[in-house]
Short mmCIF file of C-alpha atoms and ligand atoms in Angstrom, two decimals:
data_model
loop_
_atom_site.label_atom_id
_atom_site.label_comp_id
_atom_site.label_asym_id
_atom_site.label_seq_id
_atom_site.Cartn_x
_atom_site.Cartn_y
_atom_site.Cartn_z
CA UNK A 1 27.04 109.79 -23.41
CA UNK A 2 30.39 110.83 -25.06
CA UNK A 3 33.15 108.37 -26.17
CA UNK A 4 36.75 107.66 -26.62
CA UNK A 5 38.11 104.35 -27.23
CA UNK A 6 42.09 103.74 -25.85
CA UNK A 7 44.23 100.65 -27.23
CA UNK A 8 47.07 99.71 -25.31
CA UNK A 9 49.74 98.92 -27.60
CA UNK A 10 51.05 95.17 -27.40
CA UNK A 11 54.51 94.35 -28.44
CA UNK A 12 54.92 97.30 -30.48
CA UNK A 13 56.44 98.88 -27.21
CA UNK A 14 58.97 96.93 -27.57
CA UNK A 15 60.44 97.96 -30.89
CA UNK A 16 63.07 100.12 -30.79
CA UNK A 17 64.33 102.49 -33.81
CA UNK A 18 61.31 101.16 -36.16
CA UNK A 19 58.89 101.77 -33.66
CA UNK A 20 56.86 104.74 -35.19
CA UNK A 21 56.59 102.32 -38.47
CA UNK A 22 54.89 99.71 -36.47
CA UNK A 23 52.70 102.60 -34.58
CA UNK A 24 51.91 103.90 -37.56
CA UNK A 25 51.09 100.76 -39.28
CA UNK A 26 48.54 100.10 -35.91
CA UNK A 27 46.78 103.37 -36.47
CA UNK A 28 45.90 102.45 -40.38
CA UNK A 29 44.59 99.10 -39.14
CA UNK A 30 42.61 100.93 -36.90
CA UNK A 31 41.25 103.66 -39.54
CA UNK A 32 40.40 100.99 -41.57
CA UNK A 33 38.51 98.84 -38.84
CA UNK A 34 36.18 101.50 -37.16
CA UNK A 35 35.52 103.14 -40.81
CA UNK A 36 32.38 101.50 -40.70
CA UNK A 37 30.88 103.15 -38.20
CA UNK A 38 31.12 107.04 -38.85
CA UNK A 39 34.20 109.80 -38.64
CA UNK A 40 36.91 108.84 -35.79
CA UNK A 41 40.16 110.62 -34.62
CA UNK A 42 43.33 107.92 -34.65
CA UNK A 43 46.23 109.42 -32.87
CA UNK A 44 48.96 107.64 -30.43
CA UNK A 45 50.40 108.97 -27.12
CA UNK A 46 52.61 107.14 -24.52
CA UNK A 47 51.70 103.83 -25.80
CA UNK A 48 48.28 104.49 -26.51
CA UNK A 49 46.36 104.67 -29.65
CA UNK A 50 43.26 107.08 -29.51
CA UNK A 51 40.21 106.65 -31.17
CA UNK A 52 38.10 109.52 -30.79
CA UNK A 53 34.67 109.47 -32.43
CA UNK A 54 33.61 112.83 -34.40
CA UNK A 55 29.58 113.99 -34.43
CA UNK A 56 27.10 110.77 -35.31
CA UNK A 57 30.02 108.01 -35.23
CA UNK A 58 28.88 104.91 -33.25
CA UNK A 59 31.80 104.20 -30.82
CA UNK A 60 30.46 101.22 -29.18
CA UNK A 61 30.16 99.69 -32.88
CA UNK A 62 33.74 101.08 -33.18
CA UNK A 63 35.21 99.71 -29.97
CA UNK A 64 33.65 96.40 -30.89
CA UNK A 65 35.75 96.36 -33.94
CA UNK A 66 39.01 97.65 -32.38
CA UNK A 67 38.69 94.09 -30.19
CA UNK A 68 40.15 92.06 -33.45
CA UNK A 69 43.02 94.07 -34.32
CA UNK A 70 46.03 92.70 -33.79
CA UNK A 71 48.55 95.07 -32.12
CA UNK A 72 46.36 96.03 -29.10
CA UNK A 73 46.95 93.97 -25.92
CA UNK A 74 44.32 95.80 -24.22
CA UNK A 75 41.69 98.04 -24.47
CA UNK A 76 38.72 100.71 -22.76
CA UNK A 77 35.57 102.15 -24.36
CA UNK A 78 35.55 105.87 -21.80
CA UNK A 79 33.01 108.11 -20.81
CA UNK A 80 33.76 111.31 -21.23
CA UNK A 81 33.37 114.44 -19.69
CA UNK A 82 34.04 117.95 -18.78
CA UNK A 83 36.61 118.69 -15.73
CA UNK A 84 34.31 119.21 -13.00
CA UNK A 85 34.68 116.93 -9.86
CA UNK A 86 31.23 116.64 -9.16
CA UNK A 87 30.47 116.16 -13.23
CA UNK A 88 33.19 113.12 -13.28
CA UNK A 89 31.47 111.56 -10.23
CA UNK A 90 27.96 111.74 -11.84
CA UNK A 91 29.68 110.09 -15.10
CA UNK A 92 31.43 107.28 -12.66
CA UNK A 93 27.89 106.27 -11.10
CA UNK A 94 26.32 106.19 -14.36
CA UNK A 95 28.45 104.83 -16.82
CA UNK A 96 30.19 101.92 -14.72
CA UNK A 97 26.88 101.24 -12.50
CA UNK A 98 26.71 97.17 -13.58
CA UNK A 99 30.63 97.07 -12.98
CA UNK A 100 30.51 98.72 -9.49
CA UNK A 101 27.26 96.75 -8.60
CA UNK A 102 28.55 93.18 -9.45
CA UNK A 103 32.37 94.04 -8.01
CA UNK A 104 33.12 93.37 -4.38
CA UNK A 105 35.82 95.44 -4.45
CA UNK A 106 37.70 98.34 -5.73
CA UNK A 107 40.04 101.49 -6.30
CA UNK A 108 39.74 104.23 -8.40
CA UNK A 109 42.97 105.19 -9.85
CA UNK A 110 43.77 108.75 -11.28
CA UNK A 111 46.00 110.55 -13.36
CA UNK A 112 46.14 113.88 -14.36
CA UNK A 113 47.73 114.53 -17.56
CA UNK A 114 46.52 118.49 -17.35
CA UNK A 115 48.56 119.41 -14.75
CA UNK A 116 46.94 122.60 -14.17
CA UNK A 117 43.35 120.83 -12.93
CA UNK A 118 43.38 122.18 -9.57
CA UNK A 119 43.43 118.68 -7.70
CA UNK A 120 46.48 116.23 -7.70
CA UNK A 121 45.95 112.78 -8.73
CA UNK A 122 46.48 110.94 -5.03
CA UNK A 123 43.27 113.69 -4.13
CA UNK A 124 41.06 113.26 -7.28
CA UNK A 125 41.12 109.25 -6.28
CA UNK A 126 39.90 109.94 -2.92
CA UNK A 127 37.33 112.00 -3.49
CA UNK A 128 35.72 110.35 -6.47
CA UNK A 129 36.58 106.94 -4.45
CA UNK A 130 34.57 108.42 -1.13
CA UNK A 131 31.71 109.19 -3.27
CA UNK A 132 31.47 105.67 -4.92
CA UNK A 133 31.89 104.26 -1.88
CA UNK A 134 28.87 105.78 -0.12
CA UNK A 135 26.54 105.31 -3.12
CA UNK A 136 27.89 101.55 -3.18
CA UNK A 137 28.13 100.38 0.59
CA UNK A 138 29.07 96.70 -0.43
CA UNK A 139 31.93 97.69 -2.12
CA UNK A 140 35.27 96.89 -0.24
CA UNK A 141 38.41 99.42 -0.99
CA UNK A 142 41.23 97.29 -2.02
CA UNK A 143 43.99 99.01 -3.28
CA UNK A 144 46.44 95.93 -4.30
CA UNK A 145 43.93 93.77 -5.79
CA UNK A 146 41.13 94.97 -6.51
CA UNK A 147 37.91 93.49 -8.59
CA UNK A 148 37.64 96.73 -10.18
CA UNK A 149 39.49 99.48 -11.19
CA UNK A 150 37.70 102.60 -11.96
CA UNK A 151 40.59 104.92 -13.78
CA UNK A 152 40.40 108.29 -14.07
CA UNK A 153 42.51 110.05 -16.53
CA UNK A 154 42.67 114.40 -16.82
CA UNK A 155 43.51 115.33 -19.91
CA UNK A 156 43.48 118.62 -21.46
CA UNK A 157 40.40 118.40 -23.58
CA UNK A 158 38.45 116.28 -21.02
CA UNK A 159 37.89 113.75 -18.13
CA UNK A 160 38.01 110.32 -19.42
CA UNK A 161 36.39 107.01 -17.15
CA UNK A 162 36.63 103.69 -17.36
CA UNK A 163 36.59 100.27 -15.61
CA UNK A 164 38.41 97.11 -16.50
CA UNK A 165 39.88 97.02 -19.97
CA UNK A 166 39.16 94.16 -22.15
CA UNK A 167 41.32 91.92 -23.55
CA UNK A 168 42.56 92.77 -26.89
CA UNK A 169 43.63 90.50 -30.28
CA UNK A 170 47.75 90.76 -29.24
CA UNK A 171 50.27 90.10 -31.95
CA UNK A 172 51.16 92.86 -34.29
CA UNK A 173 50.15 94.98 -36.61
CA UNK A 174 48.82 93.67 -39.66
CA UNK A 175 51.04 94.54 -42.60
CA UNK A 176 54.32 94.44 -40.17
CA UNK A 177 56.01 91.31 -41.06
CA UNK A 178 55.42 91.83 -44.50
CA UNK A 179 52.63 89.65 -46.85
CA UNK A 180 52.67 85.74 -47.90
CA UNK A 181 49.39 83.75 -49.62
CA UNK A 182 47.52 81.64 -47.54
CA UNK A 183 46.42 78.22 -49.34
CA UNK A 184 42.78 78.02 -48.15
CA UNK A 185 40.78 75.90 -48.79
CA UNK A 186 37.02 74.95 -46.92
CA UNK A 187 38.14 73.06 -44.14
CA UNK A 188 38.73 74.12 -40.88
CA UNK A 189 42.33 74.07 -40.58
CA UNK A 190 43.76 76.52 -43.06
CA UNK A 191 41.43 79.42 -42.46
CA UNK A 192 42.84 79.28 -38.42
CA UNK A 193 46.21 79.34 -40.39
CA UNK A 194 45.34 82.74 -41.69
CA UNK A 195 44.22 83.92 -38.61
CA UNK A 196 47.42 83.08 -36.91
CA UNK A 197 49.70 84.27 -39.62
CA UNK A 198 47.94 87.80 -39.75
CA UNK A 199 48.00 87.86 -36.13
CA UNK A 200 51.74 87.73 -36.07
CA UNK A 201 51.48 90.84 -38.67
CA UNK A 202 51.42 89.50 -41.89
CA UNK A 203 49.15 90.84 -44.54
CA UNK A 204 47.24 87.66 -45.52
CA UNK A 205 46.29 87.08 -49.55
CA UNK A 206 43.65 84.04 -49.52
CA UNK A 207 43.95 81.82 -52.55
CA UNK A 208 41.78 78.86 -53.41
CA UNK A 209 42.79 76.25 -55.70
CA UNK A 210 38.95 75.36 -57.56
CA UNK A 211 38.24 72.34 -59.76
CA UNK A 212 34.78 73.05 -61.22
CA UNK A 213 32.31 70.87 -61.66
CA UNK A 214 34.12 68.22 -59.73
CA UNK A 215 33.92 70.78 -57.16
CA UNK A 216 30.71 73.25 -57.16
CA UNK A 217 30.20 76.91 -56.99
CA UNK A 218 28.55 76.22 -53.30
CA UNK A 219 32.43 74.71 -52.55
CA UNK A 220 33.79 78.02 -54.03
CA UNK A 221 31.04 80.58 -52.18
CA UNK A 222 32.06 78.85 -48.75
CA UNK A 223 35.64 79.64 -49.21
CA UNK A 224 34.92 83.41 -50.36
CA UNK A 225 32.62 83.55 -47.55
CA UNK A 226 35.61 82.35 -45.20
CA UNK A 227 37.96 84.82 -46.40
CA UNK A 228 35.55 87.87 -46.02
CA UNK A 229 34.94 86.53 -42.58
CA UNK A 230 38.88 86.51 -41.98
CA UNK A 231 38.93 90.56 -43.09
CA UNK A 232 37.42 91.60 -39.30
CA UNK A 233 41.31 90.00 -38.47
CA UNK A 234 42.93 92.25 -41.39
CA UNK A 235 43.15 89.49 -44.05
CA UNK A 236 43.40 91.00 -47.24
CA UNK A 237 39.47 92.20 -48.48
CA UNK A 238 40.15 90.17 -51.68
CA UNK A 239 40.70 86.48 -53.03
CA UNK A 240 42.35 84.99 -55.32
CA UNK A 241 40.62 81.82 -57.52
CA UNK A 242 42.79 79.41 -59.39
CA UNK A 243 41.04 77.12 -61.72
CA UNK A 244 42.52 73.57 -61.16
CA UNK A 245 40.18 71.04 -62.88
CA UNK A 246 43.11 70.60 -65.86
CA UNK A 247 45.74 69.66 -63.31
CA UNK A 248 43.75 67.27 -60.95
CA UNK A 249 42.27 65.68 -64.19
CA UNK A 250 45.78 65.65 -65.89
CA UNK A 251 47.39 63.46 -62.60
CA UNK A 252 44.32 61.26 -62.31
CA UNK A 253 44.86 60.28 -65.84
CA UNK A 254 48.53 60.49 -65.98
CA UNK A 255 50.12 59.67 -62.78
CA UNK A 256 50.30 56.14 -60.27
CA UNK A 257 47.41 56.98 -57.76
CA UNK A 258 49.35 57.01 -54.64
CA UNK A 259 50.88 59.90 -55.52
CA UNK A 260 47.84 62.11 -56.22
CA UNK A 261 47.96 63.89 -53.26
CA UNK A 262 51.55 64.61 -53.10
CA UNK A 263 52.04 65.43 -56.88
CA UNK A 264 48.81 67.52 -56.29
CA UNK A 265 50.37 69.61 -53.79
CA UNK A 266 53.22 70.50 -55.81
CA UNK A 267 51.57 71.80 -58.31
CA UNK A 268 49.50 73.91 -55.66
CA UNK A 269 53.29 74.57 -54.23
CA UNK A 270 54.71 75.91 -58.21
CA UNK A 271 51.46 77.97 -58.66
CA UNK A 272 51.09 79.49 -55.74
CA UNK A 273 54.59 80.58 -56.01
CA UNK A 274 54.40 82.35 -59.52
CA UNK A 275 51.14 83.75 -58.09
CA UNK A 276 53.29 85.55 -55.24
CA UNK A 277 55.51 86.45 -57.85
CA UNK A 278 53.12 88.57 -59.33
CA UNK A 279 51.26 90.18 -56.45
CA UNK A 280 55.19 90.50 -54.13
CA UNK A 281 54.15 88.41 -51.68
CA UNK A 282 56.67 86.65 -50.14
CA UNK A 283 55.70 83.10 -48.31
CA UNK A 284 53.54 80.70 -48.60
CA UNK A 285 51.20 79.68 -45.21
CA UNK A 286 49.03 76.53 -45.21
CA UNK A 287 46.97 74.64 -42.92
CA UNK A 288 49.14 71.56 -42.63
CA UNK A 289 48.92 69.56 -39.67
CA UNK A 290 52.25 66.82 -38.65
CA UNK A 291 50.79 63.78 -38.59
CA UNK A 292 47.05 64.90 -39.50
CA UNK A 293 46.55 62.90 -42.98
CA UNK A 294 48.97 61.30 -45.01
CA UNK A 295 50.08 64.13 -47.44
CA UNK A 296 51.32 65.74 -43.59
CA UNK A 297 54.12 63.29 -42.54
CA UNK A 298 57.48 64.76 -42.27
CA UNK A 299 58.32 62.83 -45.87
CA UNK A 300 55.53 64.17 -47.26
CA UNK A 301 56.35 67.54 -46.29
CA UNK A 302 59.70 67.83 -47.45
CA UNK A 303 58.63 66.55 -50.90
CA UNK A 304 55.63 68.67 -51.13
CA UNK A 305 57.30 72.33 -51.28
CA UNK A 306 60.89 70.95 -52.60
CA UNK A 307 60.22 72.99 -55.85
CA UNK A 308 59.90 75.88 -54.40
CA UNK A 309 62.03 78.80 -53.10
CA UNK A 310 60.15 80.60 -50.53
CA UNK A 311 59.56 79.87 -47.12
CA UNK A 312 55.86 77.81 -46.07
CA UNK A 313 54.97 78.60 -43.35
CA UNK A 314 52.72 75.83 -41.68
CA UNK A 315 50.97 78.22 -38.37
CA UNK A 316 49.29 74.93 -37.32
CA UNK A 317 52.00 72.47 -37.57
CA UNK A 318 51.80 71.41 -33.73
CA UNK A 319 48.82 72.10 -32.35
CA UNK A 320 46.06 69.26 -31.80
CA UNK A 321 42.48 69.39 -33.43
CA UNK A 322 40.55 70.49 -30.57
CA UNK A 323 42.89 73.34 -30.01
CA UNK A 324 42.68 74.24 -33.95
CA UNK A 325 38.72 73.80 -33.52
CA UNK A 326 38.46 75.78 -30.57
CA UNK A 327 40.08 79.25 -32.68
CA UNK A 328 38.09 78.52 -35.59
CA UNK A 329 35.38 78.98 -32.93
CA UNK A 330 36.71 81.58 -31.46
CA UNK A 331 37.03 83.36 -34.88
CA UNK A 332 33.69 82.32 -36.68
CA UNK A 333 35.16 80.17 -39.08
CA UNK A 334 34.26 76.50 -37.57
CA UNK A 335 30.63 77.44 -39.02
CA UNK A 336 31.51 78.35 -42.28
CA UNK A 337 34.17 75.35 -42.41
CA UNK A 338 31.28 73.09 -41.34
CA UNK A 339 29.35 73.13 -44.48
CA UNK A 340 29.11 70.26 -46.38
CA UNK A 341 30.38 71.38 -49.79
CA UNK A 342 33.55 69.29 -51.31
CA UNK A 343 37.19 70.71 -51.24
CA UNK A 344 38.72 69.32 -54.59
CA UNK A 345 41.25 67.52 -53.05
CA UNK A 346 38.84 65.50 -51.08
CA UNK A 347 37.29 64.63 -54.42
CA UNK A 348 40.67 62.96 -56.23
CA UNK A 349 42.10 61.44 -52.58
CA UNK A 350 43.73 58.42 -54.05
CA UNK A 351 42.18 55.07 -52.32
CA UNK A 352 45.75 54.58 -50.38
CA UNK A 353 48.19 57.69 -50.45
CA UNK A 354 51.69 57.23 -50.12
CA UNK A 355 52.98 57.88 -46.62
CA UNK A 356 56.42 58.01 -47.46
CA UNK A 357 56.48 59.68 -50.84
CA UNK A 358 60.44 59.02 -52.45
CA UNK A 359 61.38 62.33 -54.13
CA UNK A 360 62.73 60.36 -57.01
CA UNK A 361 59.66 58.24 -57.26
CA UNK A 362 57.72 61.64 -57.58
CA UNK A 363 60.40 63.29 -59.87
CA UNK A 364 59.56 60.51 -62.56
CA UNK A 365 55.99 60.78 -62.30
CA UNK A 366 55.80 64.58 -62.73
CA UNK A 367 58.74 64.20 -65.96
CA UNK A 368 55.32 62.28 -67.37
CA UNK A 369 52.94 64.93 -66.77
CA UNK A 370 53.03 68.65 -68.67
CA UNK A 371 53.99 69.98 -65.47
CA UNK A 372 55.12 73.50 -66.35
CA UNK A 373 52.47 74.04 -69.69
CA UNK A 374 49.87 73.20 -66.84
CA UNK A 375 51.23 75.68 -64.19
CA UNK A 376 51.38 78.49 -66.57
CA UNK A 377 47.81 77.88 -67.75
CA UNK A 378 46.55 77.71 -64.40
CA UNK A 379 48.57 81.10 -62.89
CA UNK A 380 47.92 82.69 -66.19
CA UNK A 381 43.89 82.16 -65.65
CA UNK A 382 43.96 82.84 -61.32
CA UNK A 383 40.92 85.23 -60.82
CA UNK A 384 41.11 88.02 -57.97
CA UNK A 385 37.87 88.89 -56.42
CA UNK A 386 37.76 91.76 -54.42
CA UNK A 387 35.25 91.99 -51.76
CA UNK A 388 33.39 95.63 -50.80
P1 ATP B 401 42.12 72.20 -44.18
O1 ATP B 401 41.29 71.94 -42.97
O2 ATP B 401 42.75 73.56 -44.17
O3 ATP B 401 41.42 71.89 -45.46
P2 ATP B 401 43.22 69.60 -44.08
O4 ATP B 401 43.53 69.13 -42.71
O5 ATP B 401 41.96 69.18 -44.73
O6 ATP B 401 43.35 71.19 -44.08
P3 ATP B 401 44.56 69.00 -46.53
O7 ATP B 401 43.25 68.91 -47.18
O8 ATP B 401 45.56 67.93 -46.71
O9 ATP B 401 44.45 69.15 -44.96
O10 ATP B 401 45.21 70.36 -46.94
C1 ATP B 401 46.41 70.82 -46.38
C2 ATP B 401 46.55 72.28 -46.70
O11 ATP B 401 46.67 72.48 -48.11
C3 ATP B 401 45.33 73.11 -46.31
O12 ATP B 401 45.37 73.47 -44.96
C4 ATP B 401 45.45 74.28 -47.23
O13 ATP B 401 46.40 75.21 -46.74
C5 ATP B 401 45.99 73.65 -48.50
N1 ATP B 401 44.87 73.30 -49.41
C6 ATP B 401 44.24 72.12 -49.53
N2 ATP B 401 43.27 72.18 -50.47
C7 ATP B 401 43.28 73.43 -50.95
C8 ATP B 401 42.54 74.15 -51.94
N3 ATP B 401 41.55 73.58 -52.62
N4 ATP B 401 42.85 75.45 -52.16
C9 ATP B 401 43.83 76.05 -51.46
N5 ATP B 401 44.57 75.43 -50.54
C10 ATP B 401 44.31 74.15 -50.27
MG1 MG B 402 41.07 70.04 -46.47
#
C-alpha cells in the first residue's frame, strides 16, 4: 500500500502576517519527528502540512510520530492511488475495511483538487458511495452525521483515501513562543510542566539541579531518562546538570532550618537565571503547584523568584493532582516519575518549613551565606548532555 500522511494545522490558521513563520516552524518539527523512519516530503497547502514518504520510508511509523507534535489539530494516514474510479474503490474496500465494518453509518465525501479528472466531486461521492454501500449492506448513508467519513481527495499526482482523522497534539509549534528552562526534577509534576510549556510552542531546555552522593546517579539517570522521553513532544534533545551538593550543604550548615526550602529555591531561581543567560533562553517554567507543599503558598512564591528578572512560568499552578497525574500518563512520564530514587530537595526538607517565609527574614539569612561565590561556582560547573 502507498502512503501520505496530512496534518491539519491547529491555531496556526489563525495567525495573520507571521503566519508562514509559524508554518514553517511546523514543517521543521515535522522533518525532525518522522526522520526516524526513512526519506519523507514536508510541504504545506491550504492549511495542510504534507508528509509524503519517499522509497523504503515507514509511514505508519511516521504518522505515529506526527500524533505528538504540537501544531496539528488533526490528522489522516491515506491510501494512495492512481486516478481510476474503479482503482479508488478497490483502495476504499481495502484500506478502510475495519472502519466501514464496525461503522453503522456513513458518507463519502470528495474533492477534486485536479480539476481536469473527468468526474465532479458531488459524482465521484456517489459512485464510490454506491459501491461501498453494496459491498457493506449494514451500513446506513447519513450525510449530516455520519459515524464515518470516507474522504476522497483528487489531486494531481494521485487519489488520496481516508476515514476519520485522529486527534492530533494541538498547541503550536514548538520553537514559536520562543525558549525558557524547565526546572525538572524526578517527580511527577515538573516534567507535565514541560510538556505543557512546549505544547504552547516553547522550545523546552531541561535542567536538573543534582546533589551527589546525597542524591545518586540512579536519581540523576531517571531525570535524563525523563527528558529524553519529553523529546517525542519537541523538548530540547539535551540536558543540562547543575551540581548542587555545595549549596544544599552550605544552607544546612549555615542557615535557620525553616528556611531550607525557600532559601534553596532561590538559589535554584539565581542559577537557573545566569544559566539562561548563557544559552538565550528567556523564562524560567517549574512544576509548582498553589497550595501543593509548603515552599508553594502564595508567600512562598513571591519570595522564591524575587531575585530574579525573568518571567516563571508555573504551567501547573491550578490544576489538581489527579489531573497533573492523568498527563503524566498520558505522556509516559508517571512511570519514569514513579521510581523510587531521591530528588535532592526531598533529602534536606527541613523538619517544619516556613509557610509564610518574610522576605526580610530570608534577606538576612542569605547576607550569612556566600550566596553569589556559590552561584557562580555552581553555573560555572552546569554540564550539558546531549542525547542522540
Ligand atoms: P515535582 O513533582 O516536579 O518534583 P513537587 O510537587 O515535588 O514538584 P517541589 O519538590 O517543591 O514540588 O519542586 C517544585 C518545583 O521546583 C519542581 O516542579 C521543579 O520545577 C523544581 N525543582 C525541584 N527540585 C528540583 C531539582 N532537583 N532540579 C530541578 N528543578 C527542581
Ligand atoms: Mg519534587
Amino acid at each position: 500500500m502507498q502512503y501520505a500522511i496530512l496534518l491539519k494545522q491547529g491555531e496556526i490558521v489563525l495567525k495573520g502576517q507571521n503566519r508562514r513563520a509559524f508554518e514553517a516552524r511546523l514543517e521543521a518539527n515535522v522533518r525532525r519527528a518522522v526522520l526516524p523512519f526513512g526519506a519523507f516530503d514536508v510541504y504545506s497547502k491550504q492549511s495542510v502540512v504534507y508528509v509524503t514518504p519517499q522509497a523504503g520510508a515507514d509511514a505508519p511509523g511516521a504518522f505515529e510520530a506526527c500524533r505528538d507534535v504540537f501544531g496539528i489539530v488533526s490528522l489522516s494516514l491515506c491510501a494512495v492511488c492512481g486516478k481510476d474510479m474503479d482503482e479508488i474503490y478497490e483502495t476504499a474496500r481495502q484500506y478502510l475495511e475495519k472502519e466501514l465494518t464496525a461503522a453503522k453509518s456513513f458518507k463519502v465525501e470528495a474533492r477534486r483538487a485536479d480539476k481536469a479528472f473527468p468526474k465532479t466531486s458531488i459524482e465521484i461521492s456517489q459512485d464510490i458511495g454506491g459501491r461501498l454501500s453494496d459491498e457493506f449492506p449494514h451500513l446506513a448513508v447519513d450525510v449530516h452525521n455520519p459515524e464515518l467519513t470516507v474522504k476522497v481527495e483528487i489531486r494531481e499526482e494521485a487519489a488520496f483515501l481516508h476515514g476519520n482523522p485522529a486527534l492530533g497534539a494541538g498547541g503550536l509549534p514548538v520553537g514559536s513562543s520562543g525558549r525558557a528552562a524547565l526546572l525538572l526534577s524526578g517527580g511527577i509534576d515538573s516534567p507535565v510542566a514541560g510538556y505543557l510549556a512546549a505544547k504552547r510552542g516553547l522550545s523546552v531546555f531541561p535542567l536538573h539541579f543534582f546533589s551527589y552522593p546525597y542524591t545518586s546517579n540512579d536519581a540523576k539517570e531517571k531525570v535524563l531518562s525523563l527528558a529524553r522521553r519529553l523529546t517525542r513532544f519537541g523538548l530540547e534533545g539535551r540536558a543540562a546538570i547543575v551540581p548542587f551538593t555545595r549549596v544544599q550543604e552550605a544552607i544546612a550548615k549555615g542557615a535557620p532550618d525553616e528556611l531550607g526550602t525557600i532559601l534553596t529555591r532561590r538559589f535554584m531561581s539565581k542559577i537557573a537565571e545566569a544559566f539562561c543567560g548563557k544559552f538565550h533562553l528567556e523564562a524560567l517554567i517549574t512544576g509548582e503547584n498553589l497550595g501543593q507543599v509548603a515552599s508553594q503558598t502564595l508567600q512562598s512564591l513571591a519570595v522564591t523568584a524575587q531575585n530574579i528578572a525573568l518571567p516563571v512560568l508555573r504551567p501547573l499552578i491550578c490544576y489538581d493532582k489527579r489531573e497533573i497525574t492523568e498527563i503524566a500518563r498520558k505522556i509516559g512520564t508517571f512511570e519514569i516519575s514513579s521510581l523510587p530514587y531521591e530528588d535532592c530537595c526531598t533529602v534536606f526538607t527541613p523538619q517544619r518549613p516556613a509557610t509564610k517565609p518574610k522576605l526580610e527574614r530570608v534577606l538576612a539569612a542569605e547576607k550569612k551565606l556566600p550566596f553569589d561565590e556559590l552561584v557562580a561556582e555552581a553555573v560555572s560547573a552546569i554540564e550539558v548532555i546531549t542525547f542522540s
